[in-house]
Short mmCIF file of C-alpha atoms and ligand atoms in Angstrom, two decimals:
data_model
loop_
_atom_site.label_atom_id
_atom_site.label_comp_id
_atom_site.label_asym_id
_atom_site.label_seq_id
_atom_site.Cartn_x
_atom_site.Cartn_y
_atom_site.Cartn_z
CA MET A 111 -31.79 11.48 -4.66
CA ASP A 112 -29.49 8.67 -5.61
CA VAL A 113 -27.59 9.26 -8.80
CA SER A 114 -26.47 5.72 -9.55
CA GLY A 115 -29.84 4.02 -9.39
CA GLU A 116 -30.38 1.40 -6.73
CA VAL A 117 -27.09 1.71 -4.88
CA LYS A 118 -27.50 3.46 -1.55
CA SER A 119 -24.74 4.68 0.70
CA ALA A 120 -24.60 3.70 4.34
CA ARG A 121 -24.98 7.34 5.31
CA ASP A 122 -28.15 7.74 3.24
CA MET A 123 -29.59 4.72 5.02
CA GLY A 124 -28.94 6.13 8.47
CA LEU A 125 -26.04 3.77 9.01
CA VAL A 126 -22.33 4.12 9.61
CA ALA A 127 -19.95 1.71 7.89
CA CYS A 128 -16.73 0.24 9.24
CA THR A 129 -14.03 0.81 6.63
CA ARG A 130 -11.85 -1.94 8.07
CA CYS A 131 -14.25 -4.92 8.21
CA THR A 132 -17.22 -3.61 6.11
CA ARG A 133 -19.80 -4.18 8.90
CA VAL A 134 -22.55 -1.53 9.18
CA TRP A 135 -23.98 -0.10 12.41
CA PRO A 136 -26.74 2.40 13.25
CA ALA A 137 -25.56 5.99 12.77
CA GLY A 138 -23.93 7.33 15.90
CA THR A 139 -22.29 4.03 16.93
CA ARG A 140 -18.83 4.92 18.20
CA SER A 141 -16.77 1.82 17.50
CA CYS A 142 -17.19 -1.37 15.50
CA ALA A 143 -18.07 -4.32 17.71
CA ARG A 144 -16.67 -6.74 15.14
CA CYS A 145 -13.16 -5.34 14.65
CA GLY A 146 -12.82 -2.52 17.16
CA GLN A 147 -12.27 0.23 14.56
CA ARG A 148 -13.54 3.71 15.50
CA LEU A 149 -16.51 4.59 13.33
CA HIS A 150 -17.05 7.84 11.46
CA PRO A 151 -19.57 8.45 8.65
CA ARG A 152 -16.62 10.12 6.86
CA ALA A 153 -13.06 10.33 8.17
CA PRO A 154 -12.89 13.46 10.34
CA LEU A 155 -10.79 16.33 8.96
CA SER A 156 -9.92 14.11 6.00
CA LEU A 157 -9.12 16.92 3.58
CA GLN A 158 -7.21 18.96 6.18
CA ARG A 159 -4.98 15.98 6.93
CA VAL A 160 -4.54 15.31 3.20
CA TRP A 161 -3.31 18.88 2.66
CA ALA A 162 -1.07 18.84 5.75
CA TRP A 163 0.78 15.69 4.67
CA TRP A 164 0.73 16.84 1.05
CA SER A 165 2.50 20.10 2.01
CA LEU A 166 5.12 18.27 4.07
CA GLY A 167 5.72 15.88 1.16
CA LEU A 168 6.10 18.75 -1.31
CA ILE A 169 8.39 20.75 0.99
CA ALA A 170 10.64 17.72 1.56
CA TYR A 171 10.72 17.05 -2.17
CA VAL A 172 12.61 20.31 -2.80
CA PRO A 173 15.80 19.50 -0.78
CA ALA A 174 15.48 15.92 -2.05
CA ASN A 175 16.32 17.34 -5.47
CA ILE A 176 18.84 19.97 -4.41
CA TYR A 177 21.12 17.87 -2.22
CA PRO A 178 23.10 14.89 -3.52
CA MET A 179 21.45 11.49 -3.28
CA LEU A 180 24.77 9.62 -3.67
CA GLU A 181 28.39 10.52 -3.09
CA THR A 182 30.83 8.47 -5.16
CA ARG A 183 34.54 8.51 -4.32
CA THR A 184 37.07 6.91 -6.66
CA LEU A 185 40.85 7.03 -6.79
CA VAL A 186 40.81 10.15 -8.90
CA SER A 187 37.62 11.98 -8.07
CA THR A 188 34.72 12.63 -5.72
CA GLN A 189 31.34 13.07 -7.26
CA ASP A 190 28.04 14.20 -5.76
CA ASN A 191 24.97 13.14 -7.67
CA THR A 192 21.54 14.64 -7.31
CA ILE A 193 18.55 12.68 -8.65
CA VAL A 194 18.35 14.64 -11.91
CA GLY A 195 22.13 15.02 -12.13
CA GLY A 196 22.56 11.23 -11.87
CA ALA A 197 20.09 10.65 -14.67
CA VAL A 198 21.78 13.27 -16.87
CA GLU A 199 25.14 11.60 -16.19
CA ILE A 200 23.76 8.21 -17.25
CA ALA A 201 22.20 9.72 -20.36
CA ARG A 202 25.54 11.31 -21.29
CA HIS A 203 27.08 7.84 -21.18
CA GLY A 204 24.54 6.80 -23.80
CA SER A 205 22.11 4.82 -21.59
CA TRP A 206 19.07 6.84 -22.60
CA GLY A 207 16.66 4.07 -21.59
CA ILE A 208 17.93 3.80 -18.03
CA ALA A 209 18.03 7.58 -17.68
CA ALA A 210 14.40 7.76 -18.82
CA VAL A 211 13.39 5.07 -16.29
CA ILE A 212 15.12 6.94 -13.45
CA LEU A 213 13.57 10.27 -14.42
CA THR A 214 10.13 8.67 -14.65
CA ALA A 215 10.39 6.91 -11.30
CA SER A 216 12.01 9.71 -9.30
CA VAL A 217 10.66 12.85 -10.94
CA LEU A 218 7.56 12.28 -13.07
CA ILE A 219 5.82 9.86 -10.69
CA PRO A 220 6.34 11.94 -7.51
CA ILE A 221 5.13 15.10 -9.26
CA GLY A 222 2.23 13.17 -10.77
CA LYS A 223 1.28 11.97 -7.27
CA PHE A 224 1.28 15.51 -5.89
CA LEU A 225 -0.93 16.67 -8.76
CA ALA A 226 -3.29 13.68 -8.47
CA VAL A 227 -3.81 13.99 -4.71
CA ALA A 228 -4.34 17.75 -5.00
CA GLY A 229 -6.78 17.22 -7.86
CA LEU A 230 -8.78 14.63 -5.89
CA ALA A 231 -8.95 16.85 -2.79
CA LEU A 232 -10.00 19.86 -4.89
CA SER A 233 -12.62 17.79 -6.71
CA VAL A 234 -14.26 16.95 -3.36
CA ALA A 235 -14.30 20.58 -2.31
CA HIS A 236 -15.28 22.16 -5.63
CA GLY A 237 -16.77 19.40 -7.80
CA SER A 238 -15.28 17.96 -10.95
CA ARG A 239 -16.08 17.18 -14.55
CA VAL A 240 -14.40 13.79 -14.22
CA SER A 241 -16.68 10.89 -13.31
CA ARG A 242 -16.53 9.52 -9.76
CA ALA A 243 -15.48 6.09 -11.00
CA ARG A 244 -12.53 7.61 -12.89
CA ARG A 245 -11.45 9.60 -9.83
CA GLN A 246 -11.74 6.47 -7.68
CA GLN A 247 -9.45 4.70 -10.17
CA LEU A 248 -6.99 7.58 -10.00
CA TYR A 249 -7.01 7.36 -6.21
CA GLU A 250 -6.29 3.62 -6.34
CA VAL A 251 -3.37 4.16 -8.70
CA VAL A 252 -1.90 6.81 -6.38
CA GLU A 253 -2.34 4.53 -3.35
CA TYR A 254 -0.78 1.60 -5.19
CA ILE A 255 2.21 3.52 -6.54
CA GLY A 256 2.96 5.32 -3.26
CA ARG A 257 5.09 2.69 -1.57
CA TRP A 258 6.99 1.83 -4.76
CA SER A 259 8.60 5.27 -4.69
CA MET A 260 10.71 4.05 -1.77
CA ILE A 261 12.73 2.13 -4.40
CA ASP A 262 15.03 5.15 -4.81
CA VAL A 263 15.89 5.11 -1.11
CA PHE A 264 16.44 1.34 -1.11
CA VAL A 265 18.73 1.60 -4.15
CA VAL A 266 20.85 4.17 -2.29
CA ALA A 267 20.96 1.78 0.71
CA ILE A 268 22.05 -1.19 -1.41
CA LEU A 269 24.65 0.78 -3.35
CA SER A 270 26.24 2.33 -0.28
CA ALA A 271 26.32 -0.94 1.65
CA LEU A 272 27.73 -2.84 -1.30
CA VAL A 273 30.13 -0.50 -3.03
CA GLN A 274 32.73 -0.11 -0.28
CA LEU A 275 35.85 -1.08 -2.20
CA GLY A 276 38.43 0.89 -0.27
CA ALA A 277 40.39 3.26 -2.47
CA VAL A 278 39.02 1.86 -5.74
CA VAL A 279 35.47 3.12 -5.39
CA SER A 280 33.11 3.75 -2.52
CA ILE A 281 29.58 5.09 -2.46
CA SER A 282 27.90 6.74 0.50
CA PRO A 283 24.37 8.07 0.95
CA GLY A 284 23.76 11.80 0.59
CA PRO A 285 21.38 13.97 2.63
CA ALA A 286 18.79 13.94 -0.16
CA SER A 287 17.99 10.30 0.67
CA LEU A 288 16.48 11.39 3.99
CA PHE A 289 14.39 14.17 2.39
CA PHE A 290 13.27 11.84 -0.39
CA ALA A 291 12.14 9.22 2.16
CA VAL A 292 10.26 11.86 4.17
CA SER A 293 8.61 13.07 0.96
CA VAL A 294 7.51 9.55 -0.04
CA ILE A 295 6.19 8.70 3.43
CA ALA A 296 4.33 12.02 3.75
CA THR A 297 2.75 11.50 0.32
CA MET A 298 1.66 7.99 1.37
CA LEU A 299 0.10 9.40 4.55
CA SER A 300 -1.56 12.14 2.51
CA ALA A 301 -3.17 9.57 0.21
CA GLN A 302 -4.16 7.38 3.18
CA SER A 303 -5.83 10.37 4.87
CA PHE A 304 -8.10 10.83 1.87
CA ASP A 305 -11.49 9.24 2.53
CA SER A 306 -12.46 8.02 -0.95
CA ARG A 307 -16.11 7.85 0.17
CA LEU A 308 -16.11 11.65 -0.16
CA LEU A 309 -15.76 11.22 -3.94
CA TRP A 310 -19.07 9.38 -4.01
CA ASP A 311 -21.00 11.92 -1.94
CA GLY A 312 -20.93 14.46 -4.74
CA PRO A 313 -22.93 14.21 -7.96
CA ASP A 314 -21.59 12.34 -10.94
CA PRO A 315 -21.13 14.70 -13.89
CA SER A 316 -20.94 12.27 -16.77
CA PRO A 317 -24.11 10.57 -18.11
CA ALA A 318 -21.95 8.02 -19.92
CA SER A 319 -20.50 6.63 -16.70
CA ARG A 320 -23.95 6.61 -15.11
CA SER A 321 -25.37 4.26 -17.73
CA ARG A 322 -22.31 2.04 -17.43
CA LEU A 323 -22.70 1.71 -13.68
CA ALA A 324 -26.45 1.16 -13.56
CA MET B 939 -14.67 -2.95 -17.81
CA THR B 940 -14.21 -6.65 -17.48
CA ASP B 941 -15.20 -7.00 -13.84
CA THR B 942 -18.51 -5.16 -14.06
CA PRO B 943 -20.83 -7.56 -12.30
CA SER B 944 -23.61 -8.41 -14.71
CA ASP B 945 -24.82 -10.63 -11.89
CA PRO B 946 -23.74 -8.92 -8.68
CA ARG B 947 -23.39 -11.49 -5.91
CA ALA B 948 -23.95 -8.82 -3.35
CA SER B 949 -27.36 -7.38 -4.03
CA ALA B 950 -28.55 -3.95 -3.02
CA PRO B 951 -30.96 -4.05 -0.08
CA GLY B 952 -34.38 -2.55 -0.60
CA ALA B 953 -33.74 -2.39 -4.32
CA GLY B 954 -36.71 -1.41 -6.40
CA SER B 955 -38.73 0.08 -3.59
CA GLY B 956 -37.99 3.69 -2.86
CA PRO B 957 -38.78 4.31 0.80
CA ALA B 958 -37.39 7.26 2.71
CA SER B 959 -33.92 6.59 4.01
CA GLY B 960 -35.05 6.64 7.64
CA ARG B 961 -37.53 3.85 7.01
CA VAL B 962 -34.92 1.73 5.32
CA ALA B 963 -32.73 2.07 8.37
CA ASN B 964 -35.59 0.98 10.58
CA ARG B 965 -36.44 -1.94 8.40
CA VAL B 966 -32.90 -3.29 8.49
CA ALA B 967 -32.24 -2.32 12.10
CA GLY B 968 -30.94 -4.65 14.76
CA ARG B 969 -29.75 -8.14 13.94
CA ASP B 970 -30.50 -7.61 10.30
CA LEU B 971 -27.53 -5.23 10.04
CA ALA B 972 -25.20 -8.22 10.35
CA SER B 973 -26.29 -9.37 6.89
CA LEU B 974 -25.32 -6.06 5.26
CA ILE B 975 -21.92 -5.09 3.91
CA ALA B 976 -20.70 -1.60 3.07
CA CYS B 977 -18.03 -0.93 0.47
CA PRO B 978 -15.17 0.71 2.39
CA HIS B 979 -14.19 2.68 -0.72
CA CYS B 980 -17.50 4.26 -1.76
CA ASP B 981 -19.93 3.53 1.13
CA ALA B 982 -22.40 1.58 -1.04
CA VAL B 983 -24.42 -0.91 1.02
CA TYR B 984 -25.29 -4.42 -0.14
CA ARG B 985 -26.87 -7.50 1.34
CA ALA B 986 -23.88 -9.80 1.70
CA VAL B 987 -24.21 -13.09 -0.14
CA GLN B 988 -21.30 -15.47 0.32
CA PRO B 989 -19.97 -16.06 -3.22
CA ALA B 990 -18.98 -19.52 -4.39
CA PRO B 991 -15.29 -20.38 -3.89
CA ARG B 992 -13.12 -18.60 -6.46
CA ALA B 993 -15.99 -16.24 -7.31
CA ARG B 994 -15.91 -12.68 -6.07
CA ALA B 995 -18.42 -10.12 -4.88
CA VAL B 996 -17.58 -6.83 -6.54
CA CYS B 997 -18.93 -3.40 -5.66
CA ALA B 998 -21.34 -2.42 -8.45
CA ARG B 999 -20.41 1.23 -8.04
CA CYS B 1000 -16.61 1.43 -7.68
CA HIS B 1001 -15.72 -2.13 -8.85
CA LYS B 1002 -13.54 -2.91 -5.84
CA VAL B 1003 -13.57 -6.53 -4.67
CA LEU B 1004 -15.57 -6.89 -1.46
CA ILE B 1005 -15.55 -10.64 -0.83
CA ALA B 1006 -13.21 -13.14 -2.50
CA PRO B 1007 -13.09 -16.41 -0.61
CA HIS B 1008 -10.69 -19.14 -1.74
CA ARG B 1009 -10.74 -22.79 -0.84
CA GLN B 1010 -8.13 -23.51 1.82
CA ALA B 1011 -7.12 -19.85 1.85
CA GLY B 1012 -6.30 -20.16 5.55
CA GLN B 1013 -3.83 -23.02 5.08
CA ARG B 1014 -2.19 -21.29 2.13
CA LEU B 1015 -1.86 -17.99 3.98
CA ILE B 1016 -0.28 -19.80 6.95
CA ALA B 1017 2.19 -21.54 4.65
CA VAL B 1018 3.09 -18.24 2.97
CA ALA B 1019 3.48 -16.44 6.31
CA LEU B 1020 5.81 -19.17 7.59
CA ALA B 1021 7.85 -18.96 4.41
CA VAL B 1022 8.07 -15.17 4.70
CA VAL B 1023 9.40 -15.41 8.26
CA VAL B 1024 12.01 -18.02 7.31
CA LEU B 1025 13.08 -16.23 4.11
CA ILE B 1026 13.44 -12.79 5.66
CA GLY B 1027 15.20 -14.26 8.69
CA ALA B 1028 17.74 -16.05 6.50
CA ALA B 1029 18.12 -13.23 3.98
CA THR B 1030 18.67 -10.70 6.73
CA LEU B 1031 21.72 -12.37 8.16
CA THR B 1032 23.45 -14.13 5.27
CA PRO B 1033 25.41 -12.25 2.57
CA PHE B 1034 23.14 -11.27 -0.15
CA LEU B 1035 25.17 -9.50 -2.79
CA ARG B 1036 28.90 -9.38 -3.38
CA VAL B 1037 30.90 -7.01 -5.59
CA GLU B 1038 34.44 -7.16 -6.91
CA ALA B 1039 36.48 -4.47 -8.62
CA GLY B 1040 40.18 -3.73 -8.85
CA GLY B 1041 41.08 -6.68 -6.63
CA MET B 1042 38.87 -5.49 -3.78
CA SER B 1043 35.62 -7.19 -2.80
CA ASN B 1044 32.76 -6.55 -0.45
CA ALA B 1045 29.56 -8.38 0.52
CA THR B 1046 26.46 -7.17 2.31
CA SER B 1047 23.39 -8.65 3.97
CA VAL B 1048 19.91 -7.19 3.79
CA LEU B 1049 20.28 -5.71 7.25
CA GLY B 1050 23.65 -4.31 6.22
CA ALA B 1051 21.93 -2.47 3.37
CA ALA B 1052 19.46 -0.91 5.77
CA LEU B 1053 22.20 0.12 8.16
CA ALA B 1054 24.25 1.72 5.38
CA PHE B 1055 22.54 4.98 6.32
CA SER B 1056 23.81 4.77 9.89
CA ALA B 1057 27.30 5.77 8.66
CA ARG B 1058 26.11 9.39 8.85
CA PRO B 1059 24.59 10.59 12.14
CA MET B 1060 22.08 12.69 10.21
CA LEU B 1061 20.75 9.58 8.47
CA MET B 1062 20.47 7.39 11.60
CA ALA B 1063 16.66 7.72 11.68
CA LEU B 1064 16.52 6.70 8.04
CA ALA B 1065 18.59 3.58 8.80
CA LEU B 1066 16.08 2.53 11.45
CA ALA B 1067 13.12 3.32 9.21
CA VAL B 1068 14.54 1.30 6.31
CA ALA B 1069 15.35 -1.66 8.59
CA ALA B 1070 11.74 -1.52 9.84
CA LEU B 1071 10.22 -1.30 6.35
CA ILE B 1072 12.18 -4.17 4.79
CA VAL B 1073 12.75 -6.53 7.75
CA PHE B 1074 10.80 -5.93 10.96
CA VAL B 1075 7.39 -4.90 9.62
CA PRO B 1076 7.12 -7.76 7.07
CA VAL B 1077 8.16 -10.30 9.72
CA LEU B 1078 5.81 -8.84 12.34
CA ARG B 1079 2.96 -8.88 9.84
CA ALA B 1080 3.59 -12.53 8.95
CA LEU B 1081 3.71 -13.46 12.66
CA LEU B 1082 0.42 -11.63 13.33
CA ILE B 1083 -1.23 -13.46 10.42
CA LEU B 1084 0.01 -16.80 11.81
CA TYR B 1085 -1.34 -15.88 15.25
CA VAL B 1086 -4.76 -14.90 13.90
CA LEU B 1087 -5.29 -17.60 11.27
CA THR B 1088 -3.90 -20.73 12.93
CA PRO B 1089 -6.80 -21.13 15.44
CA ILE B 1090 -9.35 -20.35 12.70
CA VAL B 1091 -7.93 -23.02 10.38
CA LEU B 1092 -7.86 -25.55 13.24
CA ASP B 1093 -11.52 -24.75 14.03
CA ARG B 1094 -10.57 -23.49 17.47
CA PRO B 1095 -11.98 -20.34 19.07
CA PRO B 1096 -10.05 -17.20 18.03
CA ALA B 1097 -6.79 -16.49 19.85
CA ARG B 1098 -6.77 -13.87 22.62
CA HIS B 1099 -6.70 -10.35 21.19
CA ALA B 1100 -6.95 -11.84 17.69
CA ARG B 1101 -9.01 -8.88 16.53
CA ALA B 1102 -6.42 -6.37 17.72
CA ALA B 1103 -3.70 -8.48 16.11
CA PHE B 1104 -5.46 -8.59 12.75
CA ARG B 1105 -6.23 -4.88 12.97
CA LEU B 1106 -2.52 -4.17 13.50
CA SER B 1107 -1.57 -6.49 10.65
CA GLU B 1108 -3.96 -4.60 8.34
CA ALA B 1109 -2.64 -1.22 9.47
CA LEU B 1110 0.93 -2.35 8.74
CA ARG B 1111 0.12 -3.55 5.22
CA PRO B 1112 1.27 -0.45 3.31
CA TRP B 1113 4.45 -0.27 5.39
CA SER B 1114 5.61 -3.79 4.65
CA MET B 1115 8.05 -3.17 1.80
CA ALA B 1116 10.14 -6.31 1.40
CA GLU B 1117 8.99 -6.75 -2.19
CA VAL B 1118 9.76 -3.10 -3.02
CA PHE B 1119 13.27 -3.67 -1.68
CA ALA B 1120 13.62 -6.77 -3.86
CA ILE B 1121 12.85 -4.72 -6.97
CA GLY B 1122 15.25 -2.06 -5.67
CA CYS B 1123 17.99 -4.72 -5.76
CA ALA B 1124 17.41 -5.26 -9.45
CA VAL B 1125 17.69 -1.52 -10.11
CA ALA B 1126 20.85 -1.23 -8.02
CA LEU B 1127 22.43 -4.11 -9.96
CA VAL B 1128 21.81 -2.35 -13.25
CA LYS B 1129 23.46 0.78 -11.86
CA ILE B 1130 26.66 -0.93 -10.72
CA SER B 1131 27.02 -3.50 -13.46
CA ASP B 1132 29.55 -1.34 -15.32
CA LEU B 1133 31.33 -0.32 -12.12
CA ALA B 1134 32.06 -3.72 -10.62
CA GLN B 1135 31.55 -7.46 -10.93
CA VAL B 1136 28.44 -8.60 -9.00
CA GLU B 1137 27.85 -12.00 -7.40
CA PHE B 1138 24.49 -13.17 -6.06
CA GLY B 1139 24.30 -14.83 -2.66
CA PRO B 1140 21.55 -17.30 -1.70
CA ALA B 1141 19.73 -14.53 0.15
CA PHE B 1142 19.26 -12.69 -3.15
CA TRP B 1143 17.24 -15.59 -4.54
CA MET B 1144 15.35 -15.82 -1.25
CA PHE B 1145 14.28 -12.22 -1.59
CA SER B 1146 13.23 -12.80 -5.18
CA ALA B 1147 11.02 -15.68 -4.01
CA LEU B 1148 9.57 -13.32 -1.46
CA VAL B 1149 8.16 -11.03 -4.16
CA ILE B 1150 6.14 -13.93 -5.55
CA LEU B 1151 5.01 -15.06 -2.07
CA ILE B 1152 3.75 -11.59 -1.19
CA VAL B 1153 1.73 -11.43 -4.40
CA VAL B 1154 0.23 -14.84 -3.50
CA GLN B 1155 -0.54 -13.57 -0.01
CA ASP B 1156 -2.47 -10.61 -1.38
CA THR B 1157 -4.46 -12.84 -3.73
CA PHE B 1158 -5.64 -15.24 -1.06
CA MET B 1159 -6.27 -12.78 1.73
CA CYS B 1160 -10.02 -12.12 1.98
CA ARG B 1161 -10.42 -9.63 4.79
CA TYR B 1162 -14.17 -10.04 4.95
CA SER B 1163 -13.80 -13.80 5.51
CA VAL B 1164 -11.23 -13.31 8.27
CA TRP B 1165 -13.35 -10.75 10.11
CA THR B 1166 -16.47 -12.87 9.91
CA SER B 1167 -14.65 -15.90 11.25
CA LEU B 1168 -13.26 -13.83 14.11
CA GLU B 1169 -16.80 -12.77 14.95
CA LYS B 1170 -17.96 -16.32 15.71
ZN1 ZN C 1865 -15.26 -3.19 11.83
ZN1 ZN C 1866 -17.65 0.56 -3.75
#
């Protein structure tokens, strides 16, 4: 009944685990007497909450790319820059490296996060050919990267606070910064809503990973 | 896989025998449960064995660290938390970056950067959120850690509501983004380097030190050790 040999889950043992302080209690215990956390064998409505936050994050990501992130005013011109437009502009000036970094951080990573969270949620509902350990690693990467996406918003904050040089040049934040922040925060909440223990409830498809874990 | 535990410090309970799950629960019921530990990431249960200082107990299934005590971790965490409060306090109020172009110059503090969004009414909420993420949440978290750990380190009984305080501090962890902001500064500097001349204020170096301190904080923080000492 247990795929990975001797390791038993708290639920299989008739116990409920506290995810905050790691203490275990008899199944049915309502809250952890050590840390006060409410106890659930698995987070209730985990996948529904994942998809709700995921959708909000994806919806907010659209205007985050349509509206300008930065508005730059100089003596001669006013320029609105979207995320992709800003990177294209930088690339046109010859800084291909910086343009690639911006595109990776603001476009590839957010889209990768949406795909990864969706893939993890679908794998719980429909099974997967990827080993549980691999999916757990993917989940950790998504959780780790999540907060770093706020860098784009902080850069807009720093630039618009700093570059206020009267008529010479001034930068102000565009509406996309709000949508981008909402998208990042919703994606973080989506990943946090995912109970990674669900990954380990299903069977492990790959015999190779089983022998490595045993 | 370098951290696969060839010798897992946390051993599986009832290993070898294969009794029905209900009987296992009965066998380990009551006070015995206190000696078990469940991986919060994959729900695997182990009998908790306190590892030697600097050694770590790693989940055999998902490889996440479960217990990682360090010698004098409490003192170090208190020192780091104090430093975080002082650094963020100073960096928030003193000028932090300064630009010059075409005879004009401008300086900003960390709080000024957060409030840059408040220039537009639509972005007011974002200004408050950014101020919270880079100033208030990191400071609050450091203060909570001081409140929880100081009595433990001094061998006193836990402070009142210490468990609630540590729970809040843990819940705030992903939302404490001072170090993300510090890296954001580096990116912003690259972007304006061809637009204007940039000067670093002392607060800039303070925030750079903060990145290192927060990494140190994460290394020494063993949640399991804190919760068990709050239980006594
Ligand atoms: Zn607990
Ligand atoms: Zn685990």
